[in-house]
């Protein structure tokens, strides 16, 4: 059965795209047919994996301008990975979200349902914020995983998100699960990071950590999967690879 | 007189109380979650329209409706007579 995961926290810069892209790559590398849906009007996940803009984007699919199969493109460098892109420049996802989406809040849920027969795993990359578009994406998911950075504004963001999600689950009758958080850019030498990880581990969430690793940015610039990317012979740190493997093994169960 | 460095101070560790750490403890601790709002029980009782109007007039200067006025008055009544 296909599982759909969204990575979301309304705070920006916590690593939503980096984590969703990296885990989509890992899933594809492991041999699973994986679709990454770019639900961010900025289209960062699309520009990460695609060199050229294909003819259609996500907004075209949800507005009935093309079939989903026309808009989904395979990532040539990573077998089994497919992207349903969004154009950062000249795209119409933002406009659609601000206008027509209000009349059809379940449009992404319907789309994901259709695509479930074609892919084994689906990942949604969302933009920061918690507007109509993000809400539509969240209720289209089986699970939401919140990436956060170990600092106070992320904690505020998580607190707000927990509150908002409970309203969303009630109002839109969604059964989406939210039981995992990923602490990104973790540095064990910093007491604040250790304090936050320790406190989070004692709560109701399953907590993972991904160490600070500059190779992520470089892999994104090169349009590559971070797991296989090498710069002057160096790849991701062993601790980073171990974290990715652990998260990947657990989230798809 | 010149100050002499106190070697004990150099080894003293200042244990910082991280605000983020405290916030994280608060956020992830189940104990400090806000208590859920008590659910209201739906109830009805009959009242003559003339008495309802009387109550509305009585409590309007306090910014209360007739039902809120009854609730307020009963609390005040029990407070006053509970002390006696």
CSV table of C-alpha atoms in Angstrom, one decimal:
chain,number,residue,atom,x,y,z
A,1,UNK,CA,0.0,0.0,0.0
A,2,UNK,CA,1.3,3.4,-1.0
A,3,UNK,CA,2.3,5.7,1.9
A,4,UNK,CA,2.3,9.5,1.5
A,5,UNK,CA,4.5,11.7,3.8
A,6,UNK,CA,4.6,15.4,4.1
A,7,UNK,CA,7.5,17.2,5.8
A,8,UNK,CA,6.2,20.3,7.4
A,9,UNK,CA,6.7,23.0,9.9
A,10,UNK,CA,5.5,26.5,9.1
A,11,UNK,CA,8.8,28.0,10.0
A,12,UNK,CA,11.2,28.6,7.1
A,13,UNK,CA,14.8,27.3,6.9
A,14,UNK,CA,14.4,24.2,8.9
A,15,UNK,CA,15.3,21.8,6.1
A,16,UNK,CA,12.0,20.7,4.7
A,17,UNK,CA,13.2,20.5,1.1
A,18,UNK,CA,16.6,19.1,2.0
A,19,UNK,CA,15.1,16.4,4.1
A,20,UNK,CA,12.2,15.5,1.8
A,21,UNK,CA,14.5,15.5,-1.3
A,22,UNK,CA,17.1,13.4,0.5
A,23,UNK,CA,14.6,10.8,1.7
A,24,UNK,CA,12.9,10.7,-1.7
A,25,UNK,CA,16.4,9.9,-3.1
A,26,UNK,CA,17.0,7.2,-0.5
A,27,UNK,CA,13.7,5.6,-1.2
A,28,UNK,CA,14.4,5.6,-5.0
A,29,UNK,CA,18.0,4.3,-4.4
A,30,UNK,CA,16.5,1.4,-2.4
A,31,UNK,CA,14.4,0.5,-5.5
A,32,UNK,CA,11.0,1.9,-4.6
A,33,UNK,CA,9.1,3.8,-7.2
A,34,UNK,CA,9.0,7.2,-5.5
A,35,UNK,CA,7.2,10.4,-6.4
A,36,UNK,CA,8.2,13.8,-5.0
A,37,UNK,CA,5.4,16.3,-5.4
A,38,UNK,CA,6.7,19.9,-5.2
A,39,UNK,CA,3.9,21.8,-3.4
A,40,UNK,CA,6.1,24.8,-2.8
A,41,UNK,CA,5.4,27.8,-5.1
A,42,UNK,CA,9.1,28.6,-5.0
A,43,UNK,CA,9.8,25.2,-6.7
A,44,UNK,CA,13.1,24.5,-5.0
A,45,UNK,CA,12.7,20.7,-5.1
A,46,UNK,CA,12.0,20.9,-8.8
A,47,UNK,CA,15.1,23.0,-9.6
A,48,UNK,CA,17.2,20.6,-7.4
A,49,UNK,CA,16.3,17.6,-9.5
A,50,UNK,CA,15.4,18.9,-12.9
A,51,UNK,CA,17.8,20.7,-15.2
A,52,UNK,CA,15.1,22.1,-17.5
A,53,UNK,CA,11.5,23.1,-17.1
A,54,UNK,CA,9.2,20.4,-18.4
A,55,UNK,CA,6.0,21.4,-20.3
A,56,UNK,CA,3.6,21.1,-17.3
A,57,UNK,CA,3.6,21.6,-13.5
A,58,UNK,CA,1.5,20.6,-10.5
A,59,UNK,CA,-0.8,23.7,-10.9
A,60,UNK,CA,-1.7,22.5,-14.5
A,61,UNK,CA,-2.7,19.1,-13.2
A,62,UNK,CA,-5.0,20.4,-10.4
A,63,UNK,CA,-6.6,22.9,-12.8
A,64,UNK,CA,-7.3,20.2,-15.4
A,65,UNK,CA,-5.0,21.6,-18.0
A,66,UNK,CA,-3.2,18.2,-18.4
A,67,UNK,CA,-3.2,14.7,-17.0
A,68,UNK,CA,-0.9,13.9,-14.1
A,69,UNK,CA,1.1,11.6,-16.3
A,70,UNK,CA,1.9,14.5,-18.6
A,71,UNK,CA,3.4,16.5,-15.8
A,72,UNK,CA,5.3,13.9,-13.9
A,73,UNK,CA,8.9,13.6,-15.0
A,74,UNK,CA,11.6,11.0,-14.2
A,75,UNK,CA,14.8,12.2,-12.6
A,76,UNK,CA,17.4,11.0,-15.1
A,77,UNK,CA,20.3,10.9,-12.5
A,78,UNK,CA,18.3,8.9,-10.0
A,79,UNK,CA,16.4,5.8,-11.2
A,80,UNK,CA,13.0,5.2,-9.6
A,81,UNK,CA,12.6,8.9,-8.6
A,82,UNK,CA,9.9,11.0,-10.3
A,83,UNK,CA,9.0,14.7,-9.7
A,84,UNK,CA,5.7,16.4,-10.1
A,85,UNK,CA,7.3,19.9,-10.5
A,86,UNK,CA,6.4,23.5,-9.7
A,87,UNK,CA,7.9,26.3,-11.7
A,88,UNK,CA,9.4,28.9,-9.4
A,89,UNK,CA,9.3,31.5,-12.1
A,90,UNK,CA,6.2,31.8,-14.3
A,91,UNK,CA,4.4,29.1,-12.4
A,92,UNK,CA,0.7,29.4,-11.4
A,93,UNK,CA,0.6,27.4,-8.1
A,94,UNK,CA,0.7,30.5,-5.9
A,95,UNK,CA,-2.1,32.1,-7.8
A,96,UNK,CA,-4.2,29.0,-7.8
A,97,UNK,CA,-3.7,28.6,-4.1
A,98,UNK,CA,-4.9,32.1,-3.5
A,99,UNK,CA,-8.0,31.8,-5.7
A,100,UNK,CA,-9.5,28.6,-6.8
A,101,UNK,CA,-8.1,26.3,-4.1
A,102,UNK,CA,-10.6,27.7,-1.6
A,103,UNK,CA,-13.4,26.0,-3.5
A,104,UNK,CA,-11.7,22.6,-3.7
A,105,UNK,CA,-9.7,22.0,-0.4
A,106,UNK,CA,-9.6,18.2,-1.2
A,107,UNK,CA,-8.0,18.6,-4.6
A,108,UNK,CA,-4.6,17.3,-3.5
A,109,UNK,CA,-6.1,14.5,-1.5
A,110,UNK,CA,-7.9,13.3,-4.7
A,111,UNK,CA,-4.7,13.7,-6.8
A,112,UNK,CA,-2.6,11.7,-4.3
A,113,UNK,CA,-5.3,9.0,-4.2
A,114,UNK,CA,-5.1,8.7,-8.0
A,115,UNK,CA,-1.3,8.6,-8.0
A,116,UNK,CA,-1.3,5.9,-5.2
A,117,UNK,CA,-1.9,3.3,-7.8
A,118,UNK,CA,1.2,4.3,-9.8
A,119,UNK,CA,3.8,4.9,-7.1
A,120,UNK,CA,4.9,3.0,-4.0
A,121,UNK,CA,5.9,6.0,-2.0
A,122,UNK,CA,4.9,9.7,-2.3
A,123,UNK,CA,6.6,12.6,-0.6
A,124,UNK,CA,5.2,16.1,-0.5
A,125,UNK,CA,7.5,19.0,-0.2
A,126,UNK,CA,5.7,22.0,1.3
A,127,UNK,CA,6.5,25.7,1.6
A,128,UNK,CA,6.7,27.4,5.0
A,129,UNK,CA,3.4,28.8,6.3
A,130,UNK,CA,0.1,27.2,7.0
A,131,UNK,CA,-2.2,28.6,4.3
A,132,UNK,CA,-4.8,26.8,2.1
A,133,UNK,CA,-2.1,25.1,0.0
A,134,UNK,CA,-0.3,23.6,2.9
A,135,UNK,CA,-3.5,22.5,4.6
A,136,UNK,CA,-4.7,20.8,1.4
A,137,UNK,CA,-1.3,19.0,1.2
A,138,UNK,CA,-1.4,18.0,4.9
A,139,UNK,CA,-4.8,16.4,4.6
A,140,UNK,CA,-3.6,14.6,1.5
A,141,UNK,CA,-0.9,12.8,3.6
A,142,UNK,CA,-0.9,9.7,5.7
A,143,UNK,CA,1.8,11.2,7.9
A,144,UNK,CA,3.4,14.6,8.6
A,145,UNK,CA,7.0,14.7,9.9
A,146,UNK,CA,8.2,18.0,11.3
A,147,UNK,CA,11.7,19.0,10.6
A,148,UNK,CA,13.1,21.6,13.0
A,149,UNK,CA,16.3,23.3,13.9
A,150,UNK,CA,17.4,23.2,17.5
A,151,UNK,CA,16.5,26.8,18.4
A,152,UNK,CA,13.7,28.6,20.1
A,153,UNK,CA,11.8,29.9,17.0
A,154,UNK,CA,11.5,26.3,15.8
A,155,UNK,CA,10.1,25.3,19.1
A,156,UNK,CA,7.6,28.1,18.8
A,157,UNK,CA,6.8,26.9,15.3
A,158,UNK,CA,6.2,23.4,16.5
A,159,UNK,CA,4.0,24.5,19.3
A,160,UNK,CA,1.9,26.5,16.9
A,161,UNK,CA,1.8,23.7,14.4
A,162,UNK,CA,0.6,21.1,16.9
A,163,UNK,CA,-2.2,23.5,17.9
A,164,UNK,CA,-3.2,24.3,14.3
A,165,UNK,CA,-3.0,20.7,13.2
A,166,UNK,CA,-5.4,19.5,15.8
A,167,UNK,CA,-7.9,22.1,14.5
A,168,UNK,CA,-7.3,21.0,10.9
A,169,UNK,CA,-7.7,17.3,11.8
A,170,UNK,CA,-11.0,18.1,13.4
A,171,UNK,CA,-12.4,20.6,10.8
A,172,UNK,CA,-11.4,18.6,7.7
A,173,UNK,CA,-11.9,15.2,9.3
A,174,UNK,CA,-8.3,14.1,8.6
A,175,UNK,CA,-6.6,11.2,10.3
A,176,UNK,CA,-3.1,12.3,9.3
A,177,UNK,CA,-0.5,11.1,11.8
A,178,UNK,CA,2.0,13.5,13.4
A,179,UNK,CA,4.3,11.6,15.8
A,180,UNK,CA,7.8,12.2,14.5
A,181,UNK,CA,10.2,15.2,14.4
A,182,UNK,CA,13.6,15.5,12.9
A,183,UNK,CA,16.1,17.9,14.5
A,184,UNK,CA,18.1,19.1,11.6
A,185,UNK,CA,21.6,20.7,11.7
A,186,UNK,CA,22.3,19.2,15.1
A,187,UNK,CA,25.6,19.8,16.6
A,188,UNK,CA,26.4,17.7,19.7
A,189,UNK,CA,29.0,20.2,20.9
A,190,UNK,CA,26.3,22.8,21.6
A,191,UNK,CA,24.5,22.5,24.9
A,192,UNK,CA,21.3,24.1,23.6
A,193,UNK,CA,21.1,21.4,20.9
A,194,UNK,CA,21.6,18.6,23.4
A,195,UNK,CA,19.0,20.1,25.8
A,196,UNK,CA,16.4,20.4,23.1
A,197,UNK,CA,17.1,16.8,21.8
A,198,UNK,CA,16.9,15.4,25.4
A,199,UNK,CA,13.7,17.2,26.2
A,200,UNK,CA,12.1,16.2,22.8
A,201,UNK,CA,13.1,12.6,23.4
A,202,UNK,CA,11.3,12.5,26.7
A,203,UNK,CA,8.0,13.6,25.1
A,204,UNK,CA,5.5,11.8,23.0
A,205,UNK,CA,7.3,12.3,19.7
A,206,UNK,CA,9.8,9.9,18.1
A,207,UNK,CA,12.8,12.1,17.6
A,208,UNK,CA,15.6,11.9,15.0
A,209,UNK,CA,18.6,14.1,14.5
A,210,UNK,CA,20.5,15.0,11.3
A,211,UNK,CA,24.0,16.5,11.9
A,212,UNK,CA,25.2,19.7,10.4
A,213,UNK,CA,26.6,18.7,7.0
A,214,UNK,CA,27.7,21.2,4.3
A,215,UNK,CA,27.6,18.5,1.7
A,216,UNK,CA,23.8,18.8,1.5
A,217,UNK,CA,24.0,22.3,-0.1
A,218,UNK,CA,26.7,21.2,-2.5
A,219,UNK,CA,24.7,18.2,-3.6
A,220,UNK,CA,21.7,20.5,-4.2
A,221,UNK,CA,23.8,22.9,-6.3
A,222,UNK,CA,25.0,19.9,-8.4
A,223,UNK,CA,21.4,18.5,-8.8
A,224,UNK,CA,22.5,15.3,-7.2
A,225,UNK,CA,21.3,12.9,-4.5
A,226,UNK,CA,23.3,13.8,-1.3
A,227,UNK,CA,23.9,10.1,-0.5
A,228,UNK,CA,25.9,9.6,-3.7
A,229,UNK,CA,27.4,13.0,-4.2
A,230,UNK,CA,31.1,13.5,-3.8
A,231,UNK,CA,33.1,16.7,-3.7
A,232,UNK,CA,36.9,16.2,-3.9
A,233,UNK,CA,36.4,12.6,-2.9
A,234,UNK,CA,34.3,13.5,0.2
A,235,UNK,CA,30.7,12.6,0.7
A,236,UNK,CA,28.2,13.1,3.5
A,237,UNK,CA,29.6,12.4,7.0
A,238,UNK,CA,29.1,8.8,8.2
A,239,UNK,CA,26.9,10.1,11.0
A,240,UNK,CA,24.7,11.9,8.5
A,241,UNK,CA,24.4,8.8,6.3
A,242,UNK,CA,23.5,6.7,9.4
A,243,UNK,CA,20.8,9.2,10.4
A,244,UNK,CA,19.3,9.2,6.9
A,245,UNK,CA,19.3,5.4,6.8
A,246,UNK,CA,17.6,5.2,10.3
A,247,UNK,CA,14.9,7.7,9.4
A,248,UNK,CA,14.4,6.0,6.0
A,249,UNK,CA,14.0,2.6,7.5
A,250,UNK,CA,11.5,3.7,10.1
A,251,UNK,CA,9.2,6.2,8.3
A,252,UNK,CA,8.0,3.8,5.6
A,253,UNK,CA,7.1,0.9,7.9
B,1,UNK,CA,46.5,47.4,46.5
B,2,UNK,CA,46.7,45.3,43.4
B,3,UNK,CA,44.2,42.6,42.9
B,4,UNK,CA,45.4,39.1,43.0
B,5,UNK,CA,43.8,36.7,40.6
B,6,UNK,CA,41.8,34.1,42.4
B,7,UNK,CA,42.6,30.7,40.7
B,8,UNK,CA,39.4,29.2,42.0
B,9,UNK,CA,37.3,31.5,39.7
B,10,UNK,CA,39.1,30.2,36.6
B,11,UNK,CA,37.8,26.7,37.1
B,12,UNK,CA,34.3,27.7,38.1
B,13,UNK,CA,31.9,26.4,35.5
B,14,UNK,CA,29.0,28.6,34.8
B,15,UNK,CA,26.1,26.3,34.1
B,16,UNK,CA,24.0,28.2,31.6
B,17,UNK,CA,20.3,27.8,31.9
B,18,UNK,CA,19.4,27.7,28.2
B,19,UNK,CA,16.1,29.3,27.4
B,20,UNK,CA,15.6,27.0,24.4
B,21,UNK,CA,16.2,24.0,26.7
B,22,UNK,CA,13.6,25.3,29.1
B,23,UNK,CA,11.1,26.0,26.3
B,24,UNK,CA,11.8,22.5,24.9
B,25,UNK,CA,11.1,20.9,28.3
B,26,UNK,CA,7.9,22.8,28.5
B,27,UNK,CA,6.8,22.0,25.0
B,28,UNK,CA,7.6,18.3,25.1
B,29,UNK,CA,6.4,17.6,28.6
B,30,UNK,CA,3.0,16.1,28.6
B,31,UNK,CA,2.4,17.4,32.2
B,32,UNK,CA,2.3,21.0,31.3
B,33,UNK,CA,-0.1,20.7,28.4
B,34,UNK,CA,-3.0,23.1,28.8
B,35,UNK,CA,-6.0,21.4,30.4
B,36,UNK,CA,-8.7,20.8,27.9
B,37,UNK,CA,-11.7,23.1,28.1
B,38,UNK,CA,-14.5,21.5,29.9
B,39,UNK,CA,-17.4,20.4,27.7
B,40,UNK,CA,-20.7,22.1,28.3
B,41,UNK,CA,-23.8,20.2,29.1
B,42,UNK,CA,-26.8,21.2,27.0
B,43,UNK,CA,-29.7,21.8,29.2
B,44,UNK,CA,-33.1,23.6,28.9
B,45,UNK,CA,-35.5,25.2,31.4
B,46,UNK,CA,-38.7,27.1,30.9
B,47,UNK,CA,-39.1,30.7,31.6
B,48,UNK,CA,-42.0,33.1,31.1
B,49,UNK,CA,-41.3,35.7,28.4
B,50,UNK,CA,-42.2,38.5,30.7
B,51,UNK,CA,-39.7,37.3,33.3
B,52,UNK,CA,-37.1,36.9,30.7
B,53,UNK,CA,-37.6,40.5,29.6
B,54,UNK,CA,-37.4,41.6,33.2
B,55,UNK,CA,-34.1,39.8,33.6
B,56,UNK,CA,-32.7,41.2,30.4
B,57,UNK,CA,-33.5,44.7,31.6
B,58,UNK,CA,-32.0,44.0,35.0
B,59,UNK,CA,-28.7,42.7,33.7
B,60,UNK,CA,-28.3,44.9,30.6
B,61,UNK,CA,-26.5,47.6,32.5
B,62,UNK,CA,-23.9,45.0,33.6
B,63,UNK,CA,-23.4,43.9,30.0
B,64,UNK,CA,-24.9,40.5,30.7
B,65,UNK,CA,-27.7,38.6,29.0
B,66,UNK,CA,-30.5,37.0,31.0
B,67,UNK,CA,-28.8,33.5,31.2
B,68,UNK,CA,-25.4,34.9,32.1
B,69,UNK,CA,-27.1,37.1,34.6
B,70,UNK,CA,-28.7,34.1,36.3
B,71,UNK,CA,-25.3,32.4,36.4
B,72,UNK,CA,-23.6,35.4,37.9
B,73,UNK,CA,-26.3,36.0,40.4
B,74,UNK,CA,-26.3,32.4,41.6
B,75,UNK,CA,-22.5,32.5,42.1
B,76,UNK,CA,-22.7,35.8,44.0
B,77,UNK,CA,-25.6,34.4,46.1
B,78,UNK,CA,-23.7,31.3,47.0
B,79,UNK,CA,-20.5,33.3,47.8
B,80,UNK,CA,-22.4,35.7,50.1
B,81,UNK,CA,-24.4,33.0,51.9
B,82,UNK,CA,-21.5,30.6,52.0
B,83,UNK,CA,-19.6,33.1,54.2
B,84,UNK,CA,-22.5,33.4,56.7
